[in-house]
Structures are given as structure tokens and as C-alpha cells.
Amino acid sequence: MLDSRDLRLPRIADPCVLVMFGITGDLARNKLLPAIYDLANRGLLSPSFSLVGVGRREWDDDAMRNYVEKWARAGARTPWRDTTWEQLAAGMRFVTFSSFEDDDAYQRLTGVVEDLDASRGTAGNRAFYLSIPPGWFPAVTERIARSGLVERDERAWRRVVVEKPFGHDRASARELDELIGRIVRPDDVFRVDHYLGKETVQSILALRFANTMFEPLWNQRYVDHVQITMAEDIGIGTRAGYYDTIGSARDVIQNHLLQLLALVAMEEPTSMDAAAVRAEKEKVLASVRLERDGVLDLDATTSRGRYAPGYQGGIAVKGYLEEDGVAPDSRTETFAALRLEIANRRWAGVPFYLRAGKRLARRVTEVAIVFRQPPFLPFDDAATAGIGANTIVLRIQPDEGVTLRVASKVPGTQMELRDVTMDFGYGATFNEESPEAYERLILDALLGDAPLFPHQREVDLSWRILDPVIEHWAASGSPEDYRPGSWGPGDAHDLLAREGRAWRRS
Ligand code: BG6
């Protein structure tokens, strides 16, 4: 008999080989390799787990081990244990590719993987992690298909894990999907949106659907508007090569912010199965409209900006155009804001304002549900002068938690009202430290658990929303400059001010 406590048994991935394309990139160094070490250290990978790195360097296996050790030590969340490391390192191999079109290298890769299957008992289970620029997808997928690495084998699984960008518009996202579809079945494709791996993002569905008190208010009768903010205080760092062809809207709105919107606005799923949750997310994404009251005016409902040179935290910082690797005539935005509506019974008429940007005042990601004013206030005007709107803030990061903002009486002999906050903080409530998003996502991909990975249909629907905005911007000159450490361009402020509203903290 299964005891309910058995549900808490750790989920351990099958023995398998993870082939990582892009192992020398920023993402692998900073996130993927430390996450793999942490998973191994938590005992969640099989002892046979093997990691094959693919790259242009002339490395042998030991050189790759040194490299992985350096970055795992630098980024791991859990303590360093030599026994964990030695076991992990024993399953590491490196295959030098002179380019992604190097046919011989795919043959060598096949040999290495087959050898691991035989020597480490990885049983033919393979995951290919593609953390490479999308331009290389045709060359890589075609050669993986030819190599026999993904040939069907009913006793083993073959999966592809893909990093964004999932295309640069709707048409290219469809092409990309078609390419990946040539090597594995749709259910074996795991598209990474690392926001879905964050505990606080997963917890949105818990807050909404495991409680009684929020859902009755979660609709156009009570909600005035919703603000979704992803602000970063950093610039683009060394990522110009990636970022300058992408910009803020493609980098984070197409994926992270629209996923947040979907989780906040969707209907209750029939269960927490991947198919049930995705079906609700798809419905709500399909209902998103750029029109305001039926009229499309993207100049009024979108805003974009680019950080100028200036000071942040008292330190002189470069403007976007001066960053190394940015084209001098670049028109890429580092800040983007949009006003969206959702055409359904629950949300008709409620604006959803989304904003994201680099070099803003501080690092914060949050969703604020801002409620309507009470229809009647039985107090003097002077008593209520200090109160704003009731707000539920889902604090995604840093300072993860939930805040409720409500009015309260100020102690004293007079009736004077002021806003107070009720706070729940993950850090103060739970002892366990949250795993990094990538730990959860890599583990889920190796387990074949799909709920935290967006389906191609969600990707497609997100591009449906963004394509007209990006086309409009492409035809309308350069983004407006904003000061580092500010909350973005003046235009973004106007976007809400025009409707008698204001961004939080701006
Ligand atoms: C990535 C973007 O998806 O998310 C980066 O490509 C951004 O530009 C990063 O800096 C932010 O992630 P997090 O987890 O720090 O909010």
C-alpha cells in the first residue's frame, strides 16, 4: 500500500547520457553546470549519469572536467563534496567539433555515447541539450538525425531540451519546431522557460487554486488592472552578441512575462497534468488582445527604451550603444512595456500592463493585482486621503513572497486611514531553501515530466501577440533613451498616466 508520505520520496532520474551543445557558453557555466552538480549532490541523478560536452575547444575529457569543476564550484548552491564530484566526473566526456557542420564529429559523438551506454549502463537513454544560437539548429538537428543517435528504441528514451529564443517571430518559431520534430516526437521536446522552474512562479497556481479567498475576487468585477514587472539593475554584460539581435520584448516578454500572465489569468485546470495546465494557458493566451476597447493604437499602448550612459548606485555605467559588441546604429530596445487586454468573461476591460528592462532602479520581478476602489466609503474625505487601492503582490524575486495591501485605521482618536501591508515571505516561513530553477528543469526533463515546459502552441500564441508590436517598432525609429537607475522611458509612464494609473514605485 502506498502511504501518502511515499509521495515525498525523491524523484531520481533514470540512468542516461546528457549531451550538451553549448557547454562553453554563459548559460552552461553559470546555471547548467552548477545545477547538474547540485542535483548529483542531492542524490537525484543516477550514479551512471553521464555528461558529454560538445564544443570547438581542443579539449580532452580531463580538460572538460577541470572546466566543469571550476564552474560547478563557483555556482553550486549545495556544499562541495569530493565523493559527489568524483562520481560525476567519471561520467564526463568531451567531443571536439571543428564546427556544428563537422560530420565526422557527429560520428565520434555517436561512438562516445554508445560506449557510455555499454560501460556505464546508461541504457540508451539520451537527452540533447541545445543551448546554441538558433541559426545553428538546421545544421545540428539534421546531423543528429543522420547520426543514428536518436533512432527510435522502444526500451530507451530520446529527448531534446531547447533553450530560448524559440525563433525570432511566429514564422521562425514554427520552422524551428518543425526542425526539432524531425529528430524526436513532440512529447520528447522540452522547451526551457526558466521562470517556470522558479518556486514562486509555480506557487501562483497554489495560491489561486488551493485557497478559497482569492479566486472569487480574481476577475473584472473587482480587479482594476494587473501589472507584471521584470526589472533588472544590470546591463547586458558580455551578451551583446545575443542581445543586440533580440531586445527586451523577445528576450523576456515573449516567454517569461507572457507565461506569468497566463498563470495569473488562466481558468482552473481540471488537474495539474501538463496537458490540463497547458490547455488553460493556451486558452488565455489565445484571448489576449493588443487593442484597447477594440482599437489598435500601438503608439499609445506600447513603449520601448534604451539605457543611456549614466550612474547606477553611484558608479558610472556605459550606455547600451557603448557596450562592447553592440552595433553603433543598433535600434534594439533594453526596455519594453505593453498594455494588453484579455477578451473573455473573467477579464474583459481589465488592462494587463507588462514591463521589462535592464539597468532599472532595482532588481525585482512581481505581479501586482490592483483592485478597484470600494463603491462607497463611509468616511470623511480627509480620513481616506492616505489610502490607495487594495493590491495583492506576488513577489517572484528577490524577497520571494506575497503581500496584501489593505487600508487600516491609524491608532489615535480620529478616524484616519492608511495603507498597511500583510506579508508572507518564503524565507521566513519555510526552512528549505528553494532549488534553483535549472535544477528543477533539468531534473524534470530527465524524468520526462512536462508540466513546467511550455508547449509549442504556447510559444506560437505568444508570438502571435508580439509580432505586430515588434513590426510596429521596426518601422518607427529608435527607442527612447532612459537614465540608468530609473524606471524606464517617460513614454512608459505616459502609457499608464493616459489611463489615470501609475506603475508601482515609479
Ligand atoms: C533570461 C534573459 O531569460 O533571464 C536575461 O535572457 C535575463 O536577459 C535573465 O537577465 C533573468 O533571469 P532571472 O532568473 O535572474 O530573473
mmCIF file of C-alpha atoms in Angstrom, residues 50-303:
data_model
loop_
_atom_site.group_PDB
_atom_site.id
_atom_site.type_symbol
_atom_site.label_atom_id
_atom_site.label_comp_id
_atom_site.label_asym_id
_atom_site.label_seq_id
_atom_site.Cartn_x
_atom_site.Cartn_y
_atom_site.Cartn_z
ATOM 1 C CA SER A 50 26.996 10.815 -17.875
ATOM 2 C CA LEU A 51 27.622 14.241 -19.362
ATOM 3 C CA VAL A 52 29.067 14.695 -22.826
ATOM 4 C CA GLY A 53 30.221 18.196 -23.736
ATOM 5 C CA VAL A 54 30.367 19.293 -27.340
ATOM 6 C CA GLY A 55 32.402 22.318 -28.358
ATOM 7 C CA ARG A 56 35.106 23.780 -30.532
ATOM 8 C CA ARG A 57 37.899 23.620 -27.954
ATOM 9 C CA GLU A 58 40.679 21.076 -28.392
ATOM 10 C CA TRP A 59 39.935 19.522 -25.031
ATOM 11 C CA ASP A 60 40.336 16.015 -23.738
ATOM 12 C CA ASP A 61 37.984 14.638 -21.070
ATOM 13 C CA ASP A 62 40.174 15.906 -18.247
ATOM 14 C CA ALA A 63 40.201 19.442 -19.609
ATOM 15 C CA MET A 64 36.416 19.377 -19.642
ATOM 16 C CA ARG A 65 36.380 18.017 -16.069
ATOM 17 C CA ASN A 66 38.575 20.900 -14.927
ATOM 18 C CA TYR A 67 36.295 23.382 -16.620
ATOM 19 C CA VAL A 68 33.116 21.861 -15.178
ATOM 20 C CA GLU A 69 34.674 21.674 -11.721
ATOM 21 C CA LYS A 70 35.643 25.339 -11.821
ATOM 22 C CA TRP A 71 32.124 26.497 -12.699
ATOM 23 C CA ALA A 72 30.336 23.985 -10.508
ATOM 24 C CA ARG A 73 32.411 25.093 -7.522
ATOM 25 C CA ALA A 74 31.742 28.734 -8.334
ATOM 26 C CA GLY A 75 27.983 28.380 -8.773
ATOM 27 C CA ALA A 76 26.832 25.388 -6.723
ATOM 28 C CA ARG A 77 24.191 26.005 -4.100
ATOM 29 C CA THR A 78 24.969 22.906 -2.053
ATOM 30 C CA PRO A 79 28.249 22.183 -0.264
ATOM 31 C CA TRP A 80 31.192 20.761 -2.149
ATOM 32 C CA ARG A 81 31.646 17.021 -1.706
ATOM 33 C CA ASP A 82 34.555 15.234 -3.290
ATOM 34 C CA THR A 83 32.624 11.955 -3.485
ATOM 35 C CA THR A 84 29.803 13.596 -5.467
ATOM 36 C CA TRP A 85 32.287 15.259 -7.750
ATOM 37 C CA GLU A 86 34.345 12.131 -8.386
ATOM 38 C CA GLN A 87 31.290 10.122 -9.336
ATOM 39 C CA LEU A 88 30.045 12.850 -11.656
ATOM 40 C CA ALA A 89 33.477 13.451 -13.187
ATOM 41 C CA ALA A 90 33.893 9.750 -14.001
ATOM 42 C CA GLY A 91 30.977 10.039 -16.445
ATOM 43 C CA MET A 92 32.254 13.116 -18.296
ATOM 44 C CA ARG A 93 33.449 13.094 -21.895
ATOM 45 C CA PHE A 94 34.281 15.827 -24.372
ATOM 46 C CA VAL A 95 33.946 15.713 -28.139
ATOM 47 C CA THR A 96 35.674 18.397 -30.193
ATOM 48 C CA PHE A 97 33.618 19.748 -33.078
ATOM 49 C CA SER A 98 35.504 21.894 -35.591
ATOM 50 C CA SER A 99 32.033 23.309 -36.363
ATOM 51 C CA PHE A 100 28.442 22.195 -35.986
ATOM 52 C CA GLU A 101 28.735 21.017 -39.606
ATOM 53 C CA ASP A 102 31.608 18.657 -38.836
ATOM 54 C CA ASP A 103 30.116 15.313 -39.937
ATOM 55 C CA ASP A 104 32.998 13.278 -38.531
ATOM 56 C CA ALA A 105 32.458 14.802 -35.115
ATOM 57 C CA TYR A 106 28.862 13.511 -35.011
ATOM 58 C CA GLN A 107 30.234 10.043 -35.718
ATOM 59 C CA ARG A 108 32.718 10.398 -32.886
ATOM 60 C CA LEU A 109 29.905 11.641 -30.661
ATOM 61 C CA THR A 110 27.828 8.576 -31.537
ATOM 62 C CA GLY A 111 30.766 6.350 -30.630
ATOM 63 C CA VAL A 112 31.279 8.097 -27.287
ATOM 64 C CA VAL A 113 27.601 7.871 -26.369
ATOM 65 C CA GLU A 114 27.378 4.205 -27.345
ATOM 66 C CA ASP A 115 30.485 3.492 -25.349
ATOM 67 C CA LEU A 116 28.947 5.170 -22.294
ATOM 68 C CA ASP A 117 25.777 3.138 -22.759
ATOM 69 C CA ALA A 118 27.856 -0.010 -22.638
ATOM 70 C CA SER A 119 30.355 0.937 -19.951
ATOM 71 C CA ARG A 120 28.133 2.895 -17.563
ATOM 72 C CA GLY A 121 24.781 1.240 -18.094
ATOM 73 C CA THR A 122 23.023 4.335 -19.403
ATOM 74 C CA ALA A 123 20.732 2.008 -21.327
ATOM 75 C CA GLY A 124 20.364 4.139 -24.465
ATOM 76 C CA ASN A 125 18.556 6.958 -22.630
ATOM 77 C CA ARG A 126 19.729 10.238 -24.160
ATOM 78 C CA ALA A 127 18.929 13.888 -23.760
ATOM 79 C CA PHE A 128 20.349 16.524 -26.086
ATOM 80 C CA TYR A 129 20.585 19.962 -24.503
ATOM 81 C CA LEU A 130 20.686 22.571 -27.264
ATOM 82 C CA SER A 131 21.956 25.795 -25.767
ATOM 83 C CA ILE A 132 23.134 27.218 -29.089
ATOM 84 C CA PRO A 133 22.175 30.167 -31.327
ATOM 85 C CA PRO A 134 19.039 29.300 -33.287
ATOM 86 C CA GLY A 135 20.883 29.834 -36.583
ATOM 87 C CA TRP A 136 22.656 26.529 -35.968
ATOM 88 C CA PHE A 137 19.542 24.443 -35.442
ATOM 89 C CA PRO A 138 19.144 23.237 -39.050
ATOM 90 C CA ALA A 139 22.774 22.034 -39.227
ATOM 91 C CA VAL A 140 22.692 20.365 -35.818
ATOM 92 C CA THR A 141 19.289 18.685 -35.999
ATOM 93 C CA GLU A 142 19.933 17.368 -39.491
ATOM 94 C CA ARG A 143 23.218 15.774 -38.430
ATOM 95 C CA ILE A 144 21.879 14.394 -35.163
ATOM 96 C CA ALA A 145 19.107 12.752 -37.196
ATOM 97 C CA ARG A 146 21.621 11.247 -39.642
ATOM 98 C CA SER A 147 23.973 10.050 -36.922
ATOM 99 C CA GLY A 148 21.545 7.491 -35.575
ATOM 100 C CA LEU A 149 21.823 8.997 -32.077
ATOM 101 C CA VAL A 150 18.071 9.461 -31.884
ATOM 102 C CA GLU A 151 16.916 6.355 -33.711
ATOM 103 C CA ARG A 152 13.737 5.018 -32.098
ATOM 104 C CA ASP A 153 14.302 2.358 -29.500
ATOM 105 C CA GLU A 154 11.247 1.309 -27.541
ATOM 106 C CA ARG A 155 13.354 0.389 -24.496
ATOM 107 C CA ALA A 156 15.050 3.778 -24.202
ATOM 108 C CA TRP A 157 14.109 7.444 -24.368
ATOM 109 C CA ARG A 158 15.474 10.230 -26.566
ATOM 110 C CA ARG A 159 14.738 13.810 -25.609
ATOM 111 C CA VAL A 160 15.683 17.278 -26.770
ATOM 112 C CA VAL A 161 15.919 20.183 -24.355
ATOM 113 C CA VAL A 162 15.893 23.554 -26.107
ATOM 114 C CA GLU A 163 16.796 26.944 -24.763
ATOM 115 C CA LYS A 164 15.125 30.106 -25.974
ATOM 116 C CA PRO A 165 14.931 32.051 -28.171
ATOM 117 C CA PHE A 166 12.284 29.821 -29.718
ATOM 118 C CA GLY A 167 12.592 31.659 -33.036
ATOM 119 C CA HIS A 168 12.503 35.407 -33.512
ATOM 120 C CA ASP A 169 8.907 35.606 -34.679
ATOM 121 C CA ARG A 170 5.949 33.307 -35.225
ATOM 122 C CA ALA A 171 7.086 32.002 -38.608
ATOM 123 C CA SER A 172 10.644 31.180 -37.495
ATOM 124 C CA ALA A 173 9.364 29.554 -34.286
ATOM 125 C CA ARG A 174 7.256 27.244 -36.433
ATOM 126 C CA GLU A 175 10.273 26.411 -38.609
ATOM 127 C CA LEU A 176 12.339 25.659 -35.526
ATOM 128 C CA ASP A 177 9.660 23.381 -34.178
ATOM 129 C CA GLU A 178 9.498 21.578 -37.484
ATOM 130 C CA LEU A 179 13.276 21.006 -37.393
ATOM 131 C CA ILE A 180 13.208 19.591 -33.883
ATOM 132 C CA GLY A 181 10.196 17.497 -34.828
ATOM 133 C CA ARG A 182 12.416 15.692 -37.319
ATOM 134 C CA ILE A 183 14.530 14.173 -34.568
ATOM 135 C CA VAL A 184 12.155 13.487 -31.683
ATOM 136 C CA ARG A 185 8.437 13.164 -31.039
ATOM 137 C CA PRO A 186 6.585 16.312 -29.854
ATOM 138 C CA ASP A 187 6.265 14.894 -26.331
ATOM 139 C CA ASP A 188 10.029 14.487 -26.144
ATOM 140 C CA VAL A 189 10.775 18.180 -26.731
ATOM 141 C CA PHE A 190 11.371 20.192 -23.547
ATOM 142 C CA ARG A 191 11.385 23.957 -24.145
ATOM 143 C CA VAL A 192 13.059 25.727 -21.262
ATOM 144 C CA ASP A 193 11.458 28.854 -19.846
ATOM 145 C CA HIS A 194 13.424 29.053 -16.629
ATOM 146 C CA TYR A 195 10.758 31.226 -14.979
ATOM 147 C CA LEU A 196 8.506 28.174 -14.827
ATOM 148 C CA GLY A 197 11.194 26.434 -12.795
ATOM 149 C CA LYS A 198 11.062 29.106 -10.089
ATOM 150 C CA GLU A 199 9.255 28.066 -6.919
ATOM 151 C CA THR A 200 7.402 31.371 -6.679
ATOM 152 C CA VAL A 201 6.067 31.039 -10.202
ATOM 153 C CA GLN A 202 4.795 27.515 -9.537
ATOM 154 C CA SER A 203 3.238 28.804 -6.388
ATOM 155 C CA ILE A 204 0.896 31.139 -8.322
ATOM 156 C CA LEU A 205 -1.334 28.171 -9.122
ATOM 157 C CA ALA A 206 -1.214 27.039 -5.483
ATOM 158 C CA LEU A 207 -2.261 30.463 -4.227
ATOM 159 C CA ARG A 208 -5.088 30.702 -6.723
ATOM 160 C CA PHE A 209 -6.455 27.172 -6.733
ATOM 161 C CA ALA A 210 -5.662 25.749 -3.288
ATOM 162 C CA ASN A 211 -7.425 28.625 -1.470
ATOM 163 C CA THR A 212 -10.945 29.948 -1.298
ATOM 164 C CA MET A 213 -10.353 33.592 -0.614
ATOM 165 C CA PHE A 214 -8.643 34.842 -3.752
ATOM 166 C CA GLU A 215 -10.466 33.303 -6.679
ATOM 167 C CA PRO A 216 -13.873 34.981 -6.066
ATOM 168 C CA LEU A 217 -12.153 38.372 -6.415
ATOM 169 C CA TRP A 218 -9.913 37.407 -9.329
ATOM 170 C CA ASN A 219 -11.964 38.956 -12.149
ATOM 171 C CA GLN A 220 -13.151 42.143 -13.814
ATOM 172 C CA ARG A 221 -15.745 42.866 -11.140
ATOM 173 C CA TYR A 222 -13.071 43.512 -8.539
ATOM 174 C CA VAL A 223 -9.756 43.910 -10.347
ATOM 175 C CA ASP A 224 -8.930 47.323 -11.785
ATOM 176 C CA HIS A 225 -5.766 46.269 -13.578
ATOM 177 C CA VAL A 226 -2.740 43.968 -13.343
ATOM 178 C CA GLN A 227 0.933 44.983 -13.533
ATOM 179 C CA ILE A 228 3.653 42.482 -14.345
ATOM 180 C CA THR A 229 7.176 43.805 -13.848
ATOM 181 C CA MET A 230 10.528 42.199 -14.523
ATOM 182 C CA ALA A 231 13.124 44.823 -13.688
ATOM 183 C CA GLU A 232 16.864 44.183 -13.691
ATOM 184 C CA ASP A 233 19.512 46.558 -12.450
ATOM 185 C CA ILE A 234 22.262 45.013 -14.587
ATOM 186 C CA GLY A 235 23.120 45.913 -18.174
ATOM 187 C CA ILE A 236 23.696 43.383 -20.922
ATOM 188 C CA GLY A 237 27.187 42.488 -19.670
ATOM 189 C CA THR A 238 29.072 40.404 -22.217
ATOM 190 C CA ARG A 239 25.946 39.202 -24.008
ATOM 191 C CA ALA A 240 25.790 41.777 -26.820
ATOM 192 C CA GLY A 241 26.145 39.057 -29.465
ATOM 193 C CA TYR A 242 22.894 37.516 -28.288
ATOM 194 C CA TYR A 243 21.040 40.546 -27.016
ATOM 195 C CA ASP A 244 21.584 43.025 -29.818
ATOM 196 C CA THR A 245 19.689 40.849 -32.280
ATOM 197 C CA ILE A 246 16.900 40.202 -29.786
ATOM 198 C CA GLY A 247 15.914 43.077 -27.482
ATOM 199 C CA SER A 248 13.815 43.080 -24.371
ATOM 200 C CA ALA A 249 10.467 42.018 -25.847
ATOM 201 C CA ARG A 250 11.852 38.884 -27.487
ATOM 202 C CA ASP A 251 14.257 38.168 -24.619
ATOM 203 C CA VAL A 252 11.790 38.099 -21.750
ATOM 204 C CA ILE A 253 8.249 39.210 -22.681
ATOM 205 C CA GLN A 254 7.642 36.522 -25.318
ATOM 206 C CA ASN A 255 8.432 33.873 -22.731
ATOM 207 C CA HIS A 256 8.732 34.797 -19.022
ATOM 208 C CA LEU A 257 6.213 37.650 -18.819
ATOM 209 C CA LEU A 258 3.568 36.071 -21.023
ATOM 210 C CA GLN A 259 3.909 32.839 -19.043
ATOM 211 C CA LEU A 260 3.348 34.825 -15.850
ATOM 212 C CA LEU A 261 0.324 36.460 -17.423
ATOM 213 C CA ALA A 262 -1.033 33.064 -18.449
ATOM 214 C CA LEU A 263 -0.654 31.627 -14.935
ATOM 215 C CA VAL A 264 -2.263 34.668 -13.336
ATOM 216 C CA ALA A 265 -5.161 34.910 -15.769
ATOM 217 C CA MET A 266 -5.966 31.298 -16.740
ATOM 218 C CA GLU A 267 -9.014 29.366 -15.611
ATOM 219 C CA GLU A 268 -8.735 26.498 -13.147
ATOM 220 C CA PRO A 269 -7.274 23.415 -14.874
ATOM 221 C CA THR A 270 -9.015 20.059 -14.455
ATOM 222 C CA SER A 271 -5.808 18.723 -12.848
ATOM 223 C CA MET A 272 -2.139 19.630 -12.595
ATOM 224 C CA ASP A 273 -1.256 17.377 -15.556
ATOM 225 C CA ALA A 274 0.819 19.002 -18.251
ATOM 226 C CA ALA A 275 -1.979 18.719 -20.804
ATOM 227 C CA ALA A 276 -4.607 20.214 -18.493
ATOM 228 C CA VAL A 277 -2.475 23.175 -17.404
ATOM 229 C CA ARG A 278 -1.241 23.867 -20.918
ATOM 230 C CA ALA A 279 -4.801 23.778 -22.274
ATOM 231 C CA GLU A 280 -5.821 26.588 -19.904
ATOM 232 C CA LYS A 281 -2.700 28.614 -20.605
ATOM 233 C CA GLU A 282 -3.319 28.286 -24.331
ATOM 234 C CA LYS A 283 -6.929 29.424 -23.984
ATOM 235 C CA VAL A 284 -5.957 32.560 -22.152
ATOM 236 C CA LEU A 285 -3.038 33.378 -24.472
ATOM 237 C CA ALA A 286 -5.382 32.974 -27.422
ATOM 238 C CA SER A 287 -7.703 35.550 -25.826
ATOM 239 C CA VAL A 288 -5.015 38.223 -25.393
ATOM 240 C CA ARG A 289 -5.618 41.365 -27.452
ATOM 241 C CA LEU A 290 -3.402 44.348 -28.206
ATOM 242 C CA GLU A 291 -6.442 46.522 -28.950
ATOM 243 C CA ARG A 292 -7.761 48.926 -26.371
ATOM 244 C CA ASP A 293 -11.546 48.884 -26.470
ATOM 245 C CA GLY A 294 -11.303 47.304 -29.907
ATOM 246 C CA VAL A 295 -8.941 49.931 -31.379
ATOM 247 C CA LEU A 296 -5.316 49.123 -32.249
ATOM 248 C CA ASP A 297 -3.031 52.064 -31.448
ATOM 249 C CA LEU A 298 0.400 50.637 -30.669
ATOM 250 C CA ASP A 299 1.954 54.071 -30.170
ATOM 251 C CA ALA A 300 -0.358 54.560 -27.208
ATOM 252 C CA THR A 301 -0.264 51.035 -25.793
ATOM 253 C CA THR A 302 3.409 50.092 -26.100
ATOM 254 C CA SER A 303 6.661 51.705 -25.056
#
